[in-house]
PDB file of C-alpha atoms in Angstrom:
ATOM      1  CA  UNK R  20      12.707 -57.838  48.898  1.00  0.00           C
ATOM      2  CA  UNK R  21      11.151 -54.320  49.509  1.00  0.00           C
ATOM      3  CA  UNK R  22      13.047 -51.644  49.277  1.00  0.00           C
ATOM      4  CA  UNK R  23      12.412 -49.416  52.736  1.00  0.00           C
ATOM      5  CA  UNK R  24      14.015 -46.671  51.336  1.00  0.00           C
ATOM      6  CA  UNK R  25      11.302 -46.319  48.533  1.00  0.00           C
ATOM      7  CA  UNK R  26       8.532 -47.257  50.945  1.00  0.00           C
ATOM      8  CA  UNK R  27       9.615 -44.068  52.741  1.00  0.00           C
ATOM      9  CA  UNK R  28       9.332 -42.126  50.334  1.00  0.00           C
ATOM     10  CA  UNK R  29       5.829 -43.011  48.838  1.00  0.00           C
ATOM     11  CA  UNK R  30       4.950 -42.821  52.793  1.00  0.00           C
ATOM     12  CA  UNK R  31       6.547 -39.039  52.515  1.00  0.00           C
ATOM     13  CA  UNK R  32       4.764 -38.162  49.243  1.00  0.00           C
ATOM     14  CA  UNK R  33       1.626 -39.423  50.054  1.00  0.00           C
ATOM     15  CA  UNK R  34       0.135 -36.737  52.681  1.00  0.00           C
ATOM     16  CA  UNK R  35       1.819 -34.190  50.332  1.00  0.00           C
ATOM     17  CA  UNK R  36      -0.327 -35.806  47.568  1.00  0.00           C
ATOM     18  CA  UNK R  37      -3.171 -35.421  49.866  1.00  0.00           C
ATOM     19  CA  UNK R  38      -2.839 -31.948  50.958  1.00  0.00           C
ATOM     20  CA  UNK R  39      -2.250 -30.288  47.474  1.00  0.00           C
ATOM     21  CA  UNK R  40      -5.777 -32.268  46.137  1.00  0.00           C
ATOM     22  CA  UNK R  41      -7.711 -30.320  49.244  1.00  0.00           C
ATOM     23  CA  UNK R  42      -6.321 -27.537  48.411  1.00  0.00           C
ATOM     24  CA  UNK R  43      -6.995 -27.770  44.789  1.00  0.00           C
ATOM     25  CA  UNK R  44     -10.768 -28.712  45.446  1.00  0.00           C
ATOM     26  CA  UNK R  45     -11.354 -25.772  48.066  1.00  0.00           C
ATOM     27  CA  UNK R  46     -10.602 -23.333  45.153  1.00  0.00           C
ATOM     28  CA  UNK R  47     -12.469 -25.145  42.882  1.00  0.00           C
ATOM     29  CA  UNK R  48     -15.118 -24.845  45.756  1.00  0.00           C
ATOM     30  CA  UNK R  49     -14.631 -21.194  46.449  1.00  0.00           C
ATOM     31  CA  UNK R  50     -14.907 -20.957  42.583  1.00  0.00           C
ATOM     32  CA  UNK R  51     -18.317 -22.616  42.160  1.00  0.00           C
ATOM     33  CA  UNK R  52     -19.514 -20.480  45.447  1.00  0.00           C
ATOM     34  CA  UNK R  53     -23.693 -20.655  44.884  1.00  0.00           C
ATOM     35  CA  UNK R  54     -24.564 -17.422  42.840  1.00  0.00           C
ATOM     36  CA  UNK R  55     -27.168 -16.061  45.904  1.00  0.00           C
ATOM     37  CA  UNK R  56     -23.839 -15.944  47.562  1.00  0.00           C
ATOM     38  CA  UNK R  57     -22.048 -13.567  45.568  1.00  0.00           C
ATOM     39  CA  UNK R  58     -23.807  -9.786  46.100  1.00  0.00           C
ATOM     40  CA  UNK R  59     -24.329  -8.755  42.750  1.00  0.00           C
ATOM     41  CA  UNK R  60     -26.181  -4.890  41.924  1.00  0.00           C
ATOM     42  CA  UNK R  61     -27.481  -6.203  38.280  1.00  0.00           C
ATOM     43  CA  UNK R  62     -30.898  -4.976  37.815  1.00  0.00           C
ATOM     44  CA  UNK R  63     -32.078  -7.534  35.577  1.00  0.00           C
ATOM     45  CA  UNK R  64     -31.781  -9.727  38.526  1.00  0.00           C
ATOM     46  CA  UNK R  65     -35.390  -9.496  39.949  1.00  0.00           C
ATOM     47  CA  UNK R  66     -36.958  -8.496  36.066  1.00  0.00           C
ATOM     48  CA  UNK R  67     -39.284 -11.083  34.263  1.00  0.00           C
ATOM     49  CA  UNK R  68     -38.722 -13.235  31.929  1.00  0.00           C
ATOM     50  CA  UNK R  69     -40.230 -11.905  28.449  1.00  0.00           C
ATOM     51  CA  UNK R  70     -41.852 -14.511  26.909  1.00  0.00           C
ATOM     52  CA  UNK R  71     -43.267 -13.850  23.182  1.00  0.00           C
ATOM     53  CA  UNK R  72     -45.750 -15.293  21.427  1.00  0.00           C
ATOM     54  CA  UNK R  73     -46.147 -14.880  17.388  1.00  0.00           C
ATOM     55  CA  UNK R  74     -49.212 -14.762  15.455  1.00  0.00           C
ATOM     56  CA  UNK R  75     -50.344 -16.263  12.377  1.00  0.00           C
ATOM     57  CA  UNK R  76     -48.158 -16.245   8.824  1.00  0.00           C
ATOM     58  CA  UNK R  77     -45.250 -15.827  10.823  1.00  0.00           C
ATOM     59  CA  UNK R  78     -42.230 -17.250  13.309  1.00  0.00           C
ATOM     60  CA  UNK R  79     -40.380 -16.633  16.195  1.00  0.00           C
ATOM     61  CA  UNK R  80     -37.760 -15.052  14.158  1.00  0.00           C
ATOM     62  CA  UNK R  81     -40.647 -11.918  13.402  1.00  0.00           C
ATOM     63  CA  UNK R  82     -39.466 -11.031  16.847  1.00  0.00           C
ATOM     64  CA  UNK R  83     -35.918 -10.808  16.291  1.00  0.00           C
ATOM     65  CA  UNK R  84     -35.152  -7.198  16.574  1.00  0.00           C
ATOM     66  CA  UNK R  85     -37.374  -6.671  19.759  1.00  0.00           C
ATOM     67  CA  UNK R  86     -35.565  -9.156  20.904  1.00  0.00           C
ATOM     68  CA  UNK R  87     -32.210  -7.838  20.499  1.00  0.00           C
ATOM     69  CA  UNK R  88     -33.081  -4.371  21.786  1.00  0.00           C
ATOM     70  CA  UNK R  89     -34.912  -6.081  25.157  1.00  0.00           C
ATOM     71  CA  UNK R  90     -31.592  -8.114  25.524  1.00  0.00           C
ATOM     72  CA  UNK R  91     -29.304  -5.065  24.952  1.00  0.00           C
ATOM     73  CA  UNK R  92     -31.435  -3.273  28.314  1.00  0.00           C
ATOM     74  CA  UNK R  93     -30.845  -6.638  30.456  1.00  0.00           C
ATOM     75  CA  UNK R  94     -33.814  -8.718  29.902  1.00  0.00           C
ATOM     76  CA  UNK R  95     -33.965 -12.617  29.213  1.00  0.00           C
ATOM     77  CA  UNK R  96     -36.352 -13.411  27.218  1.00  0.00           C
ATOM     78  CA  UNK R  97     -38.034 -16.605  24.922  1.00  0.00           C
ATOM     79  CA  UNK R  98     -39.541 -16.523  21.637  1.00  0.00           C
ATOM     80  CA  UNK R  99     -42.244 -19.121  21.308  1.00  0.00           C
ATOM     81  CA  UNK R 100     -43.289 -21.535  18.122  1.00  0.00           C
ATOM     82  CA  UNK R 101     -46.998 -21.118  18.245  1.00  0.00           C
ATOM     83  CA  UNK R 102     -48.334 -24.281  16.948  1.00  0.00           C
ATOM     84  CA  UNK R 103     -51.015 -22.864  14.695  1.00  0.00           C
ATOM     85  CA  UNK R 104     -52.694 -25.823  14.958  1.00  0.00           C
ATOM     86  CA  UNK R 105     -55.976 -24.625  17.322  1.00  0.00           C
ATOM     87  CA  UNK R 106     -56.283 -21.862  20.115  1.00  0.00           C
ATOM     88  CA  UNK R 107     -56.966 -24.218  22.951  1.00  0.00           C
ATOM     89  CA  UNK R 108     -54.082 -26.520  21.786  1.00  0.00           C
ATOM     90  CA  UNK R 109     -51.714 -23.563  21.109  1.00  0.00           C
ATOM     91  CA  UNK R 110     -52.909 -21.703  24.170  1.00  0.00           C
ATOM     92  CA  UNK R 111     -51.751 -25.347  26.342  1.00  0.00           C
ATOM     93  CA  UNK R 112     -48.637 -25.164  24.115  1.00  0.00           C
ATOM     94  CA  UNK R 113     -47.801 -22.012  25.697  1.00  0.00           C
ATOM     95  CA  UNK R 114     -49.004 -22.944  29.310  1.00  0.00           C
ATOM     96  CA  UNK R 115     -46.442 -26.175  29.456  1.00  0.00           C
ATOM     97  CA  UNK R 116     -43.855 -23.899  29.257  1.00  0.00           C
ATOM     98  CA  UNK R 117     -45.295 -20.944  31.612  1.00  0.00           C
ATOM     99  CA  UNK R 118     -44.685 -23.283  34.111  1.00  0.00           C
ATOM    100  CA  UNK R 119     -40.949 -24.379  33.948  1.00  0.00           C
ATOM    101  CA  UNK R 120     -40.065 -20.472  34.141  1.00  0.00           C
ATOM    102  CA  UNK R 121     -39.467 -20.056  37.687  1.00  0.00           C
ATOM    103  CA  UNK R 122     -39.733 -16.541  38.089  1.00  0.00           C
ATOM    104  CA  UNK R 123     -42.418 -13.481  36.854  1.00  0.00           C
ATOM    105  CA  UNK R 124     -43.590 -13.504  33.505  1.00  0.00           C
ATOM    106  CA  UNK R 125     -44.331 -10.707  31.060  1.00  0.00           C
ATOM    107  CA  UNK R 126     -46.383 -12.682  28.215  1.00  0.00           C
ATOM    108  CA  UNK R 127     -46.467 -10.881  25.106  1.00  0.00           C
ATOM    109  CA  UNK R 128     -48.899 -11.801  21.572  1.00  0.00           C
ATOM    110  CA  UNK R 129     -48.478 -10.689  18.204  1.00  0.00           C
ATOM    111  CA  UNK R 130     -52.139 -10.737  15.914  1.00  0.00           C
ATOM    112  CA  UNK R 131     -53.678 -14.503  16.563  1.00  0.00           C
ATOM    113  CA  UNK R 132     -50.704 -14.905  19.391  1.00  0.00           C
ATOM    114  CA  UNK R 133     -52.517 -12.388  21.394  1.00  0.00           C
ATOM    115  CA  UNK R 134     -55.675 -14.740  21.220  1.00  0.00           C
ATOM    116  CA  UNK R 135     -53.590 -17.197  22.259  1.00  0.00           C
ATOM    117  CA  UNK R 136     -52.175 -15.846  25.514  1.00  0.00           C
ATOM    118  CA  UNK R 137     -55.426 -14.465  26.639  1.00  0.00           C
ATOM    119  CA  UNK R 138     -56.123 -18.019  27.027  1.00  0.00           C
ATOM    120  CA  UNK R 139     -52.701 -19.543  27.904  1.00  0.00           C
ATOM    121  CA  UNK R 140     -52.353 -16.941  31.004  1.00  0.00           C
ATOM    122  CA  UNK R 141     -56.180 -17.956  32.682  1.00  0.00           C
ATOM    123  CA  UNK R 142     -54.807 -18.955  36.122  1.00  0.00           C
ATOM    124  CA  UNK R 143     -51.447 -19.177  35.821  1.00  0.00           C
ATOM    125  CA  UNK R 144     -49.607 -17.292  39.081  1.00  0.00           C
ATOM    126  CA  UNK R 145     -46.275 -16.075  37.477  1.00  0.00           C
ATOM    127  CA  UNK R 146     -47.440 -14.239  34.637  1.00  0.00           C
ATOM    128  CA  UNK R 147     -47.850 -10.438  35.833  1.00  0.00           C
ATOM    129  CA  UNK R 148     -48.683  -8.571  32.904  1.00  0.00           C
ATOM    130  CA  UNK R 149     -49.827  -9.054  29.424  1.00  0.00           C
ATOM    131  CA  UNK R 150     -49.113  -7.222  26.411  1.00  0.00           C
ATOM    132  CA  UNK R 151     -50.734  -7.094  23.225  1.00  0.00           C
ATOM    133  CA  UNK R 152     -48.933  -5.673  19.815  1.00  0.00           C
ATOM    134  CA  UNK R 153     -51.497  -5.551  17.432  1.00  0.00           C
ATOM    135  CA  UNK R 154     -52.878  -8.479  18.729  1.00  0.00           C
ATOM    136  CA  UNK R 155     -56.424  -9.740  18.876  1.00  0.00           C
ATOM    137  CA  UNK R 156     -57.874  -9.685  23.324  1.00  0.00           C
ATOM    138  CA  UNK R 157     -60.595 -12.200  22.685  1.00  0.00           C
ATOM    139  CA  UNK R 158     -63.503 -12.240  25.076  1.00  0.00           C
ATOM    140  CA  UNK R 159     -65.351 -15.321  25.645  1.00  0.00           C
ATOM    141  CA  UNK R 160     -67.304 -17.309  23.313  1.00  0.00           C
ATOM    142  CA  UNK R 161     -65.249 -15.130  20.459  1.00  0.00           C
ATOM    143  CA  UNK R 162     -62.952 -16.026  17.733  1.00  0.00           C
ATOM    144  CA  UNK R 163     -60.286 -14.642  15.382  1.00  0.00           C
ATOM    145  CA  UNK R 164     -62.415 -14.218  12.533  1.00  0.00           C
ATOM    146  CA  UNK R 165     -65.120 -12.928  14.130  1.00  0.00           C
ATOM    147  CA  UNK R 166     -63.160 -10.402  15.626  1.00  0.00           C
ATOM    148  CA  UNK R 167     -61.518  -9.202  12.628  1.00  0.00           C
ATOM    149  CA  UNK R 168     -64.642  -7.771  11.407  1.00  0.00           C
ATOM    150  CA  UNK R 169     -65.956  -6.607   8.135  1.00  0.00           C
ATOM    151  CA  UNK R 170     -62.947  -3.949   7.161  1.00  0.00           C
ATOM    152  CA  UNK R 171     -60.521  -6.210   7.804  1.00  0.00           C
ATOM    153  CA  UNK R 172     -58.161  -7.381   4.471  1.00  0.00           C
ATOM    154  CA  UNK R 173     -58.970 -10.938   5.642  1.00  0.00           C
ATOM    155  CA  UNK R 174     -63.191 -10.529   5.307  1.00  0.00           C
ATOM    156  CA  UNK R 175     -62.735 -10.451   1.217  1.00  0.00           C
ATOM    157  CA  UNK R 176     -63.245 -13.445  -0.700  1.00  0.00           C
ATOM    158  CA  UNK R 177     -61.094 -16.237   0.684  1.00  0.00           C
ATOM    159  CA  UNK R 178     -60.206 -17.521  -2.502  1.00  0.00           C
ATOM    160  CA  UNK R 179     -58.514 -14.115  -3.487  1.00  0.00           C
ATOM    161  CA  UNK R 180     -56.355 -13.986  -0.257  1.00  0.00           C
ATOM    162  CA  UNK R 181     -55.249 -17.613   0.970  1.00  0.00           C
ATOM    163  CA  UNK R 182     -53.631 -20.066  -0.908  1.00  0.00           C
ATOM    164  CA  UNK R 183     -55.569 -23.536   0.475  1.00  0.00           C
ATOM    165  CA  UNK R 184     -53.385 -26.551   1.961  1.00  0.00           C
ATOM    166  CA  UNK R 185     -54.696 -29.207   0.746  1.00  0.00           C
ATOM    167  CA  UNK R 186     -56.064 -27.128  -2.748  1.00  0.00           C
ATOM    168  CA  UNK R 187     -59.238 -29.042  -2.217  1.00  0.00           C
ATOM    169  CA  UNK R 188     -62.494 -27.112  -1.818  1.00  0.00           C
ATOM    170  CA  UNK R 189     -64.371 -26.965   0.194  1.00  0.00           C
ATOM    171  CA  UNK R 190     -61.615 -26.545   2.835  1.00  0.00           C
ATOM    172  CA  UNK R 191     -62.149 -28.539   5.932  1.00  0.00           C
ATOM    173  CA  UNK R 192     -61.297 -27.665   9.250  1.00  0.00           C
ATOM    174  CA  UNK R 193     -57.563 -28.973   9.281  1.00  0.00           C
ATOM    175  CA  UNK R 194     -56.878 -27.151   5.996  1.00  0.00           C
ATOM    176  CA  UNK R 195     -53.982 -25.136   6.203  1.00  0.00           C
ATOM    177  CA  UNK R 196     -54.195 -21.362   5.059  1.00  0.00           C
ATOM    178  CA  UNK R 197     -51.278 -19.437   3.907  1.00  0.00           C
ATOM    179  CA  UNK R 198     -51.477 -15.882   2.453  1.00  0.00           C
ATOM    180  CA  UNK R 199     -51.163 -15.378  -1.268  1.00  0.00           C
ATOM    181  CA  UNK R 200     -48.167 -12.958  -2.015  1.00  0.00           C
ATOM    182  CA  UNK R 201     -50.797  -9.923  -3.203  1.00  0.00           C
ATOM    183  CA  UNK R 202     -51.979 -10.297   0.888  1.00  0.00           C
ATOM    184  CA  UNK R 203     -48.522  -9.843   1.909  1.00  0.00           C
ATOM    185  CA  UNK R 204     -47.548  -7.038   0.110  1.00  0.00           C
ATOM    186  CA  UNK R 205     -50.757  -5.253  -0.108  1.00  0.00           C
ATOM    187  CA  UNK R 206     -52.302  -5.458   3.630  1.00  0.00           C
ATOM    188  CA  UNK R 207     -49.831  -7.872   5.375  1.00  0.00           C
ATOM    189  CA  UNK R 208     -46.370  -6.745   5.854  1.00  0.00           C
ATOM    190  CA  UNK R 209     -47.047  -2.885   5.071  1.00  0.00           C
ATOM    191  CA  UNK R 210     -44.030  -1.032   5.826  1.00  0.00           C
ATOM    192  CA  UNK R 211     -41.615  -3.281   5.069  1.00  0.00           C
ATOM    193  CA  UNK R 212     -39.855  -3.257   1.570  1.00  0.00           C
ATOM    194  CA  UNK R 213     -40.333  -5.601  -1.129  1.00  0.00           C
ATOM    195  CA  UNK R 214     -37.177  -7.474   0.215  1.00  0.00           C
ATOM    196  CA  UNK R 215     -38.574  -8.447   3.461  1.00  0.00           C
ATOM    197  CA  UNK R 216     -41.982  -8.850   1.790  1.00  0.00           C
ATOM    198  CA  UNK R 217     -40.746 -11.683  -0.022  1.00  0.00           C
ATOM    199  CA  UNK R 218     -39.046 -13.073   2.790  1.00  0.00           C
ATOM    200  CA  UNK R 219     -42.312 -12.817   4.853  1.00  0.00           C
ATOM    201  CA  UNK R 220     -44.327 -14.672   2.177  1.00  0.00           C
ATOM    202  CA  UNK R 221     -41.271 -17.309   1.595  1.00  0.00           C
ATOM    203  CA  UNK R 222     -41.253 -18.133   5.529  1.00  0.00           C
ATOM    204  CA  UNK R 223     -44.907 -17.823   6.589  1.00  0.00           C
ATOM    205  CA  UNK R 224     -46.339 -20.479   8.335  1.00  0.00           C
ATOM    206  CA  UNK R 225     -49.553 -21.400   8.453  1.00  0.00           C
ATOM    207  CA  UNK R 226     -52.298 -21.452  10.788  1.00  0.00           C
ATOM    208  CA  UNK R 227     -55.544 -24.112  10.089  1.00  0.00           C
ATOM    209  CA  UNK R 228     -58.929 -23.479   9.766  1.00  0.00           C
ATOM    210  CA  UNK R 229     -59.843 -24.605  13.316  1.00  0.00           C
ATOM    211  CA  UNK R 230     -57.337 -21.968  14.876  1.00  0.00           C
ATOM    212  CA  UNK R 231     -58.286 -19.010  13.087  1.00  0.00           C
ATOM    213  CA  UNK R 232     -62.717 -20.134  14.378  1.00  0.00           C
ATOM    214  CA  UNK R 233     -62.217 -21.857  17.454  1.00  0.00           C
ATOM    215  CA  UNK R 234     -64.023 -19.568  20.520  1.00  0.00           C
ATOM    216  CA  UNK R 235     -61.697 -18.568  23.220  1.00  0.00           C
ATOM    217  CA  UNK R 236     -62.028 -19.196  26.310  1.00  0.00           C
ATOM    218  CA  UNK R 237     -62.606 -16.896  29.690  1.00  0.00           C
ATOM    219  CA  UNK R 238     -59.565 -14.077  29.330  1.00  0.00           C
ATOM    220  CA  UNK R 239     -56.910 -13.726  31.511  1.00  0.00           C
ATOM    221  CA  UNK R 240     -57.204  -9.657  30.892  1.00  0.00           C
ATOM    222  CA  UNK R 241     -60.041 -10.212  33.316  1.00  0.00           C
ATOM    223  CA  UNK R 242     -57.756 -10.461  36.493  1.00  0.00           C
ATOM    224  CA  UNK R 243     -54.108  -9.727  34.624  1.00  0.00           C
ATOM    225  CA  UNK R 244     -53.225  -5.933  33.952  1.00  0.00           C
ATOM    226  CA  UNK R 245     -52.691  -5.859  30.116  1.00  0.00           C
ATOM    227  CA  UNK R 246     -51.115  -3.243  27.906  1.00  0.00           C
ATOM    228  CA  UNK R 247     -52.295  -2.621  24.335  1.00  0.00           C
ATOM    229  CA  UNK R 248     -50.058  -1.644  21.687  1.00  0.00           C
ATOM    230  CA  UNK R 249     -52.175  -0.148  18.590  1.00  0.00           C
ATOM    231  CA  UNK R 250     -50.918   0.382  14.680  1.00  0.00           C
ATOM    232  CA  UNK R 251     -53.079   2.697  13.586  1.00  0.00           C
ATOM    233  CA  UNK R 252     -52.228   1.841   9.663  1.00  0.00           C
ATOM    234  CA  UNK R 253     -53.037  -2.066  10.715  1.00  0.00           C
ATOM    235  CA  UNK R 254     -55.143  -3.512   7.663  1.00  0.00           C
ATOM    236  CA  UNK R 255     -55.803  -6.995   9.129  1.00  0.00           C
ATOM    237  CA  UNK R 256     -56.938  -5.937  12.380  1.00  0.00           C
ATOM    238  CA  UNK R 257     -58.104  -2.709  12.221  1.00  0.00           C
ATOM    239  CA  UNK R 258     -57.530   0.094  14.836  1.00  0.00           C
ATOM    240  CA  UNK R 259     -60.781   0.569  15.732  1.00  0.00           C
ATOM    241  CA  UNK R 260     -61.709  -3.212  16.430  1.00  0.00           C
ATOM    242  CA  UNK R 261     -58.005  -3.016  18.381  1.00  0.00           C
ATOM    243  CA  UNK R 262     -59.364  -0.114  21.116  1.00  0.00           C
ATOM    244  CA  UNK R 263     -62.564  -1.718  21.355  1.00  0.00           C
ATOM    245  CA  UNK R 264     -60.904  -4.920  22.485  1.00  0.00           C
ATOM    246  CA  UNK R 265     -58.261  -2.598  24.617  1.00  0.00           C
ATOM    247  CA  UNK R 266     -61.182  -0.870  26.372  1.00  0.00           C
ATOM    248  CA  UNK R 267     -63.160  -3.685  26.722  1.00  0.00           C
ATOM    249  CA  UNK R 268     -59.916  -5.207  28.603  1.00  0.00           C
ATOM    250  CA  UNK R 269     -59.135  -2.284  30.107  1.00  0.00           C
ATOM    251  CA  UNK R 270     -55.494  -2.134  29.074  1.00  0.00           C
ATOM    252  CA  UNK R 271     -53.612   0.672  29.031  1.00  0.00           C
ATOM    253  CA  UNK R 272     -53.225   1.889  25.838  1.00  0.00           C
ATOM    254  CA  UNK R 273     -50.522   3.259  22.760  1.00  0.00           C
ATOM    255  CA  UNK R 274     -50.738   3.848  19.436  1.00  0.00           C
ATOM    256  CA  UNK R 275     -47.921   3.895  16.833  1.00  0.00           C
ATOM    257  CA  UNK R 276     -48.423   4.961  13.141  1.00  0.00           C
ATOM    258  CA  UNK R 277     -47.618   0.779  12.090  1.00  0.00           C
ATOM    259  CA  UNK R 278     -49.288  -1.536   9.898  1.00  0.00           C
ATOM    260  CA  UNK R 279     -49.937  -4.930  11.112  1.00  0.00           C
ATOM    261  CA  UNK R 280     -46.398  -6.237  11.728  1.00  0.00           C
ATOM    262  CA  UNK R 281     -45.293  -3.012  13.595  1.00  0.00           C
ATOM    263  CA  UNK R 282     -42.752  -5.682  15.873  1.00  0.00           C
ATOM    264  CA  UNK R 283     -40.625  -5.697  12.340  1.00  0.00           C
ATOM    265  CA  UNK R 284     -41.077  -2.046  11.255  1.00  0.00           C
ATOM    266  CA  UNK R 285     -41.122  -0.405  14.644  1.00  0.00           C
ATOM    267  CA  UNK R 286     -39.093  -2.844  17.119  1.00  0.00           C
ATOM    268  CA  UNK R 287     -38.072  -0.214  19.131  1.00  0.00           C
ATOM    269  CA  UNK R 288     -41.734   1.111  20.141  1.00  0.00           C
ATOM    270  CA  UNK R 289     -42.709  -2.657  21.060  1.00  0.00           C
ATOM    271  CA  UNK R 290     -39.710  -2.990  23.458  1.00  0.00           C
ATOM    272  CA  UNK R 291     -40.293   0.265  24.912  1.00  0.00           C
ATOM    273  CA  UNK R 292     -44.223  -0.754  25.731  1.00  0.00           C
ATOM    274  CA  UNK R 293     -42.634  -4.638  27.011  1.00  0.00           C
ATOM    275  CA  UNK R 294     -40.504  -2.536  29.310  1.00  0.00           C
ATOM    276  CA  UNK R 295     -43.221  -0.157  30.673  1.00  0.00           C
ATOM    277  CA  UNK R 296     -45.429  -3.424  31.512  1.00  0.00           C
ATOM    278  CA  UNK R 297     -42.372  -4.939  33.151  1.00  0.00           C
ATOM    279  CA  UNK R 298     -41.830  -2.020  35.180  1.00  0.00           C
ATOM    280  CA  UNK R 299     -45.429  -1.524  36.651  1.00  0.00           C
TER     281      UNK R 299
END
């Protein structure tokens, strides 16, 4: 037989039961309030989203100390693996992801990576400024190599500065190049010790054939205000093929005394230049 005592007293508990649960889940509510609801003063909150793009016979991780600086002064930003494989590939590479970022975009190229977001950018509504760091600004119909020009370190004889993946020659147009460690130390990664020398030779990754020939495409510099920042000890692309491209883009323009991978040596100049293009 049922006790009536004890049904009372679930009966009692219950609403009590009921009453603390509500009032559990409108803090939890209040708690996970939408964050447009909540006034907030941060000023990173209407900045763009740095996206960076690295160049040939490197990583994302060459970025790592512009990175930390644009971080410290409130930015969120991505470092992008280029795919090396061809412009037009690696230039769609970069697109796809373009469009999941919601918001503005600064899109930034290092060497070949500046090749490849003067394609990547053509069209694309979000990004609002481009910025090159000793970066090749394509036109056209151009390439890499073509670009580079005869006093570039790169226009000696192949054989003396790439080591050939596969060693097969003649190479083909998949063939993988890497730089030979007298590149790296001698022209490469000037300004850097013999330390992070080896570790840029050790880590390199390769770009093919087809990447480093394949014409661009029409530039987004056309209708995109670009910034150009210019090492003036650069020894793969010199500075005076640099401010022809700059002035041909019309970018606005800096120079840094830098060799070519100025974002390692210099980190703090890049960031600055990032932030000024952010800020216009």
């Amino acid at each position: 037989m049922t006790n009536p005592t004890a049904r009372t007293s679930r009966s009692s508990t219950y609403p009590r039961t009921v009453a603390l649960l509500l009032s559990v889940l409108a803090l939890l509510t209040a708690g996970l309030a939408p964050a447009h609801s909540i006034p907030t003063n941060h000023p990173s909150a209407a900045r763009p989203t740095v996206v960076l793009v690295h160049g040939s016979w490197a990583d994302a991780a060459s970025w790592t100390r512009v990175i930390t600086t644009l971080h410290s002064d409130g930015y969120k930003v991505r470092a992008l693996p280029n795919p090396l494989r061809s412009l037009s590939g690696d230039a769609a590479s970069v697109r796809a992801f373009l469009d999941t970022i919601p918001g503005p975009v600064v899109l930034v190229g290092h060497s070949y990576g500046g090749a490849v977001i003067t394609n990547a950018a053509t069209g694309a509504p979000n990004v609002e400024a481009l910025v090159y760091i000793n970066a090749f600004q394509p036109d056209a119909g151009e390439s890499v190599v073509q670009l580079a020009g005869p006093d570039s370190a790169l226009s000696a004889d192949p054989t003396t500065i790439f080591d050939f993946v596969p060693a097969t020659l003649p190479p083909t147009p998949d063939t993988e190049v890497y730089l030979k460690r007298s590149t790296v130390f001698t022209s490469f990664a000037t300004g850097l010790d013999g330390v992070h020398k080896t570790l840029v030779h050790a880590t390199q990754r390769p770009a093919t054939l087809t990447a480093l020939n394949e014409p661009s495409a029409e530039p987004a510099w056309a209708t995109i205000p670009s910034w150009t920042l210019i090492g003036t000890q650069d020894e793969i692309i010199p500075a005076s093929v640099q401010r022809t491209m700059a002035e041909r883009a019309g970018s606005k323009v800096t120079e840094y005394n830098a060799g070519h991978v100025g974002l390692m040596t210099n980190p703090g100049v890049v960031a600055r230049i990032i932030e000024r293009a952010a800020a216009s």
